[in-house]
JSON list of C-alpha atoms in Angstrom, two decimals:
[
{"chain": "A", "resi": 222, "resn": "MET", "atom": "CA", "xyz": [139.26, 44.94, 119.46]},
{"chain": "A", "resi": 223, "resn": "LEU", "atom": "CA", "xyz": [136.26, 43.70, 117.60]},
{"chain": "A", "resi": 224, "resn": "ALA", "atom": "CA", "xyz": [134.57, 42.70, 120.59]},
{"chain": "A", "resi": 225, "resn": "GLY", "atom": "CA", "xyz": [135.01, 46.15, 122.30]},
{"chain": "A", "resi": 226, "resn": "ASN", "atom": "CA", "xyz": [133.08, 47.67, 119.16]},
{"chain": "A", "resi": 227, "resn": "HIS", "atom": "CA", "xyz": [130.17, 45.27, 119.39]},
{"chain": "A", "resi": 228, "resn": "LYS", "atom": "CA", "xyz": [129.77, 46.22, 123.15]},
{"chain": "A", "resi": 229, "resn": "PHE", "atom": "CA", "xyz": [129.76, 50.02, 122.27]},
{"chain": "A", "resi": 230, "resn": "ILE", "atom": "CA", "xyz": [127.46, 49.42, 119.30]},
{"chain": "A", "resi": 231, "resn": "GLY", "atom": "CA", "xyz": [125.05, 47.07, 121.86]},
{"chain": "A", "resi": 232, "resn": "PHE", "atom": "CA", "xyz": [125.52, 50.03, 124.57]},
{"chain": "A", "resi": 233, "resn": "THR", "atom": "CA", "xyz": [124.58, 52.64, 121.99]},
{"chain": "A", "resi": 234, "resn": "PHE", "atom": "CA", "xyz": [121.64, 50.54, 120.68]},
{"chain": "A", "resi": 235, "resn": "LEU", "atom": "CA", "xyz": [120.35, 50.01, 124.47]},
{"chain": "A", "resi": 236, "resn": "ILE", "atom": "CA", "xyz": [120.51, 53.62, 125.32]},
{"chain": "A", "resi": 237, "resn": "THR", "atom": "CA", "xyz": [118.83, 54.85, 122.05]},
{"chain": "A", "resi": 238, "resn": "PHE", "atom": "CA", "xyz": [115.98, 52.11, 122.59]},
{"chain": "A", "resi": 239, "resn": "GLN", "atom": "CA", "xyz": [115.59, 53.29, 126.02]},
{"chain": "A", "resi": 240, "resn": "LEU", "atom": "CA", "xyz": [115.34, 56.98, 124.97]},
{"chain": "A", "resi": 241, "resn": "LEU", "atom": "CA", "xyz": [112.78, 56.34, 122.25]},
{"chain": "A", "resi": 242, "resn": "SER", "atom": "CA", "xyz": [110.67, 54.07, 124.71]},
{"chain": "A", "resi": 243, "resn": "PHE", "atom": "CA", "xyz": [110.42, 56.78, 127.01]},
{"chain": "A", "resi": 244, "resn": "SER", "atom": "CA", "xyz": [109.66, 59.44, 124.38]},
{"chain": "A", "resi": 245, "resn": "ILE", "atom": "CA", "xyz": [106.82, 57.32, 123.02]},
{"chain": "A", "resi": 246, "resn": "ARG", "atom": "CA", "xyz": [105.37, 57.09, 126.35]},
{"chain": "A", "resi": 247, "resn": "SER", "atom": "CA", "xyz": [105.70, 60.99, 127.01]},
{"chain": "A", "resi": 248, "resn": "SER", "atom": "CA", "xyz": [103.93, 63.01, 124.46]},
{"chain": "A", "resi": 249, "resn": "ALA", "atom": "CA", "xyz": [105.20, 66.11, 126.41]},
{"chain": "A", "resi": 250, "resn": "PHE", "atom": "CA", "xyz": [108.70, 65.38, 126.16]},
{"chain": "A", "resi": 251, "resn": "LEU", "atom": "CA", "xyz": [107.90, 64.82, 122.26]},
{"chain": "A", "resi": 252, "resn": "ASP", "atom": "CA", "xyz": [106.42, 68.04, 122.18]},
{"chain": "A", "resi": 253, "resn": "SER", "atom": "CA", "xyz": [109.56, 69.35, 123.93]},
{"chain": "A", "resi": 254, "resn": "ILE", "atom": "CA", "xyz": [111.97, 67.90, 121.15]},
{"chain": "A", "resi": 255, "resn": "PHE", "atom": "CA", "xyz": [109.66, 68.28, 118.29]},
{"chain": "A", "resi": 256, "resn": "PRO", "atom": "CA", "xyz": [107.42, 71.27, 119.01]},
{"chain": "A", "resi": 257, "resn": "THR", "atom": "CA", "xyz": [104.57, 72.40, 116.76]},
{"chain": "A", "resi": 258, "resn": "VAL", "atom": "CA", "xyz": [105.68, 75.77, 114.74]},
{"chain": "A", "resi": 259, "resn": "THR", "atom": "CA", "xyz": [102.91, 78.06, 113.69]},
{"chain": "A", "resi": 260, "resn": "VAL", "atom": "CA", "xyz": [103.48, 80.90, 111.29]},
{"chain": "A", "resi": 261, "resn": "THR", "atom": "CA", "xyz": [101.40, 83.74, 110.51]},
{"chain": "A", "resi": 262, "resn": "LEU", "atom": "CA", "xyz": [101.78, 86.27, 107.83]},
{"chain": "A", "resi": 263, "resn": "ILE", "atom": "CA", "xyz": [99.77, 89.66, 107.58]},
{"chain": "A", "resi": 264, "resn": "ASN", "atom": "CA", "xyz": [99.47, 92.02, 104.57]},
{"chain": "A", "resi": 265, "resn": "GLU", "atom": "CA", "xyz": [99.83, 95.77, 105.69]},
{"chain": "A", "resi": 266, "resn": "ALA", "atom": "CA", "xyz": [101.24, 96.88, 102.27]},
{"chain": "A", "resi": 267, "resn": "SER", "atom": "CA", "xyz": [98.90, 99.56, 100.88]},
{"chain": "A", "resi": 268, "resn": "HIS", "atom": "CA", "xyz": [98.22, 97.07, 97.92]},
{"chain": "A", "resi": 269, "resn": "SER", "atom": "CA", "xyz": [98.05, 93.53, 96.85]},
{"chain": "A", "resi": 270, "resn": "VAL", "atom": "CA", "xyz": [101.19, 91.28, 97.11]},
{"chain": "A", "resi": 271, "resn": "PHE", "atom": "CA", "xyz": [101.78, 87.73, 95.64]},
{"chain": "A", "resi": 272, "resn": "LEU", "atom": "CA", "xyz": [103.96, 85.43, 97.82]},
{"chain": "A", "resi": 273, "resn": "LYS", "atom": "CA", "xyz": [104.62, 81.72, 97.77]},
{"chain": "A", "resi": 274, "resn": "CYS", "atom": "CA", "xyz": [104.90, 80.07, 101.12]},
{"chain": "A", "resi": 275, "resn": "GLY", "atom": "CA", "xyz": [102.72, 77.87, 103.50]},
{"chain": "A", "resi": 276, "resn": "PHE", "atom": "CA", "xyz": [101.84, 74.12, 103.14]},
{"chain": "A", "resi": 277, "resn": "ASP", "atom": "CA", "xyz": [98.97, 71.94, 101.97]},
{"chain": "A", "resi": 278, "resn": "GLU", "atom": "CA", "xyz": [98.03, 69.14, 104.25]},
{"chain": "A", "resi": 279, "resn": "SER", "atom": "CA", "xyz": [100.58, 67.01, 102.25]},
{"chain": "A", "resi": 280, "resn": "GLY", "atom": "CA", "xyz": [103.25, 69.18, 103.42]},
{"chain": "A", "resi": 281, "resn": "GLU", "atom": "CA", "xyz": [104.20, 70.46, 99.75]},
{"chain": "A", "resi": 282, "resn": "TYR", "atom": "CA", "xyz": [104.31, 74.21, 99.29]},
{"chain": "A", "resi": 283, "resn": "LYS", "atom": "CA", "xyz": [101.34, 75.98, 98.19]},
{"chain": "A", "resi": 284, "resn": "GLY", "atom": "CA", "xyz": [101.53, 77.53, 94.66]},
{"chain": "A", "resi": 285, "resn": "LEU", "atom": "CA", "xyz": [101.57, 81.47, 94.42]},
{"chain": "A", "resi": 286, "resn": "GLN", "atom": "CA", "xyz": [99.02, 83.10, 96.43]},
{"chain": "A", "resi": 287, "resn": "LYS", "atom": "CA", "xyz": [97.43, 86.68, 96.13]},
{"chain": "A", "resi": 288, "resn": "MET", "atom": "CA", "xyz": [97.31, 88.51, 99.59]},
{"chain": "A", "resi": 289, "resn": "GLU", "atom": "CA", "xyz": [95.09, 91.68, 99.51]},
{"chain": "A", "resi": 290, "resn": "PRO", "atom": "CA", "xyz": [96.01, 94.44, 101.97]},
{"chain": "A", "resi": 291, "resn": "GLY", "atom": "CA", "xyz": [94.62, 93.19, 105.50]},
{"chain": "A", "resi": 292, "resn": "ASP", "atom": "CA", "xyz": [94.68, 89.40, 104.49]},
{"chain": "A", "resi": 293, "resn": "SER", "atom": "CA", "xyz": [96.77, 86.89, 106.64]},
{"chain": "A", "resi": 294, "resn": "ILE", "atom": "CA", "xyz": [97.41, 83.19, 106.06]},
{"chain": "A", "resi": 295, "resn": "THR", "atom": "CA", "xyz": [98.69, 81.02, 109.31]},
{"chain": "A", "resi": 296, "resn": "TRP", "atom": "CA", "xyz": [100.18, 77.47, 108.94]},
{"chain": "A", "resi": 297, "resn": "SER", "atom": "CA", "xyz": [101.55, 75.02, 111.27]},
{"chain": "A", "resi": 298, "resn": "PHE", "atom": "CA", "xyz": [103.99, 72.41, 111.32]},
{"chain": "A", "resi": 299, "resn": "VAL", "atom": "CA", "xyz": [106.29, 69.88, 113.46]},
{"chain": "A", "resi": 300, "resn": "GLU", "atom": "CA", "xyz": [109.91, 71.36, 114.00]},
{"chain": "A", "resi": 301, "resn": "LEU", "atom": "CA", "xyz": [112.31, 68.46, 112.97]},
{"chain": "A", "resi": 302, "resn": "ILE", "atom": "CA", "xyz": [115.75, 68.86, 113.80]},
{"chain": "A", "resi": 303, "resn": "PHE", "atom": "CA", "xyz": [116.94, 72.19, 111.72]},
{"chain": "A", "resi": 304, "resn": "PRO", "atom": "CA", "xyz": [113.82, 73.07, 109.37]},
{"chain": "A", "resi": 305, "resn": "LEU", "atom": "CA", "xyz": [114.39, 75.84, 106.86]},
{"chain": "A", "resi": 306, "resn": "ARG", "atom": "CA", "xyz": [110.86, 77.06, 106.00]},
{"chain": "A", "resi": 307, "resn": "TRP", "atom": "CA", "xyz": [111.29, 79.98, 103.28]},
{"chain": "A", "resi": 308, "resn": "CYS", "atom": "CA", "xyz": [108.50, 82.43, 101.60]},
{"chain": "A", "resi": 309, "resn": "TYR", "atom": "CA", "xyz": [108.67, 84.27, 98.14]},
{"chain": "A", "resi": 310, "resn": "ILE", "atom": "CA", "xyz": [107.36, 87.57, 98.12]},
{"chain": "A", "resi": 311, "resn": "HIS", "atom": "CA", "xyz": [106.64, 89.94, 95.44]},
{"chain": "A", "resi": 312, "resn": "ILE", "atom": "CA", "xyz": [105.70, 93.55, 96.88]},
{"chain": "A", "resi": 313, "resn": "ASP", "atom": "CA", "xyz": [106.42, 95.48, 93.86]},
{"chain": "A", "resi": 314, "resn": "GLU", "atom": "CA", "xyz": [109.14, 95.72, 90.93]},
{"chain": "A", "resi": 315, "resn": "GLU", "atom": "CA", "xyz": [111.86, 97.01, 93.40]},
{"chain": "A", "resi": 316, "resn": "THR", "atom": "CA", "xyz": [110.79, 94.76, 96.60]},
{"chain": "A", "resi": 317, "resn": "TYR", "atom": "CA", "xyz": [110.70, 90.93, 96.01]},
{"chain": "A", "resi": 318, "resn": "GLY", "atom": "CA", "xyz": [112.85, 88.00, 97.21]},
{"chain": "A", "resi": 319, "resn": "ALA", "atom": "CA", "xyz": [112.75, 85.21, 99.46]},
{"chain": "A", "resi": 320, "resn": "PHE", "atom": "CA", "xyz": [112.86, 85.49, 103.63]},
{"chain": "A", "resi": 321, "resn": "TRP", "atom": "CA", "xyz": [113.08, 82.63, 105.97]},
{"chain": "A", "resi": 322, "resn": "ALA", "atom": "CA", "xyz": [109.68, 82.19, 107.48]},
{"chain": "A", "resi": 323, "resn": "PHE", "atom": "CA", "xyz": [111.21, 79.96, 110.06]},
{"chain": "A", "resi": 324, "resn": "THR", "atom": "CA", "xyz": [114.68, 79.02, 111.23]},
{"chain": "A", "resi": 325, "resn": "VAL", "atom": "CA", "xyz": [116.15, 77.65, 114.26]},
{"chain": "A", "resi": 326, "resn": "PHE", "atom": "CA", "xyz": [117.79, 81.28, 114.36]},
{"chain": "A", "resi": 327, "resn": "LEU", "atom": "CA", "xyz": [114.56, 82.99, 114.64]},
{"chain": "A", "resi": 328, "resn": "GLN", "atom": "CA", "xyz": [113.68, 81.16, 118.16]},
{"chain": "A", "resi": 329, "resn": "CYS", "atom": "CA", "xyz": [110.02, 81.44, 117.66]},
{"chain": "A", "resi": 330, "resn": "HIS", "atom": "CA", "xyz": [107.20, 78.90, 117.90]},
{"chain": "A", "resi": 331, "resn": "ASP", "atom": "CA", "xyz": [104.77, 81.35, 117.06]},
{"chain": "A", "resi": 332, "resn": "CYS", "atom": "CA", "xyz": [106.39, 83.16, 114.28]},
{"chain": "A", "resi": 333, "resn": "GLN", "atom": "CA", "xyz": [104.41, 86.56, 113.30]},
{"chain": "A", "resi": 334, "resn": "TRP", "atom": "CA", "xyz": [105.50, 88.42, 109.99]},
{"chain": "A", "resi": 335, "resn": "ILE", "atom": "CA", "xyz": [104.03, 91.67, 108.60]},
{"chain": "A", "resi": 336, "resn": "ILE", "atom": "CA", "xyz": [104.38, 92.61, 105.05]},
{"chain": "A", "resi": 337, "resn": "ARG", "atom": "CA", "xyz": [104.86, 96.26, 104.37]},
{"chain": "A", "resi": 338, "resn": "ASP", "atom": "CA", "xyz": [105.48, 98.33, 101.35]},
{"chain": "A", "resi": 339, "resn": "ASP", "atom": "CA", "xyz": [109.34, 98.18, 101.85]},
{"chain": "A", "resi": 340, "resn": "GLY", "atom": "CA", "xyz": [109.39, 94.76, 102.81]},
{"chain": "A", "resi": 341, "resn": "ALA", "atom": "CA", "xyz": [108.85, 91.93, 105.42]},
{"chain": "A", "resi": 342, "resn": "TYR", "atom": "CA", "xyz": [109.03, 92.17, 109.13]},
{"chain": "A", "resi": 343, "resn": "HIS", "atom": "CA", "xyz": [109.23, 89.60, 111.79]},
{"chain": "A", "resi": 344, "resn": "PHE", "atom": "CA", "xyz": [108.12, 89.90, 115.47]},
{"chain": "A", "resi": 345, "resn": "ASN", "atom": "CA", "xyz": [111.04, 89.49, 117.67]},
{"chain": "A", "resi": 346, "resn": "HIS", "atom": "CA", "xyz": [109.49, 88.14, 120.98]},
{"chain": "A", "resi": 347, "resn": "TYR", "atom": "CA", "xyz": [112.94, 88.62, 123.04]},
{"chain": "A", "resi": 348, "resn": "TYR", "atom": "CA", "xyz": [113.03, 92.55, 122.55]},
{"chain": "A", "resi": 349, "resn": "ASP", "atom": "CA", "xyz": [109.10, 92.76, 122.01]},
{"chain": "A", "resi": 350, "resn": "VAL", "atom": "CA", "xyz": [109.99, 94.68, 118.47]},
{"chain": "A", "resi": 351, "resn": "TRP", "atom": "CA", "xyz": [108.91, 94.30, 115.08]},
{"chain": "A", "resi": 352, "resn": "LYS", "atom": "CA", "xyz": [112.26, 93.68, 113.18]},
{"chain": "A", "resi": 353, "resn": "LYS", "atom": "CA", "xyz": [112.86, 94.39, 109.32]},
{"chain": "A", "resi": 354, "resn": "THR", "atom": "CA", "xyz": [114.16, 91.00, 107.38]},
{"chain": "A", "resi": 355, "resn": "ARG", "atom": "CA", "xyz": [116.34, 91.49, 104.32]},
{"chain": "A", "resi": 356, "resn": "LEU", "atom": "CA", "xyz": [115.12, 89.54, 101.26]},
{"chain": "A", "resi": 357, "resn": "PHE", "atom": "CA", "xyz": [117.54, 87.46, 99.61]},
{"chain": "A", "resi": 358, "resn": "PHE", "atom": "CA", "xyz": [117.30, 85.31, 96.55]},
{"chain": "A", "resi": 359, "resn": "GLN", "atom": "CA", "xyz": [116.54, 88.46, 94.36]},
{"chain": "A", "resi": 360, "resn": "TYR", "atom": "CA", "xyz": [116.73, 87.81, 90.75]}
]
């Protein structure tokens, strides 16, 4: 019984090694498995909004930012398995909370968001429409 387990582990290691060596040689293959995702937020609200999202060069969330009407921010990252990237936004005293700036559920590699007076909207590429997103984690 023990010898059978060693054969299975050895076979699994060999297959994994072969897949990794193939993927290292083929950056197109790696890009298809771990694509670069770009997130863009645009402030279309009639006033300034405050938000906390986006990343600096070290991969840490940026601090609280102020976006004036018409401002936009963009950041990119490599998608690893199941990324959950969120943004906290404060539009006014009644409209604030967090939303997922990128999840596997959104199925976008060029994620576009608009912040309006009544909330955050993401562009649904499949239906070619802007869809309002419910804000959550409201305090």
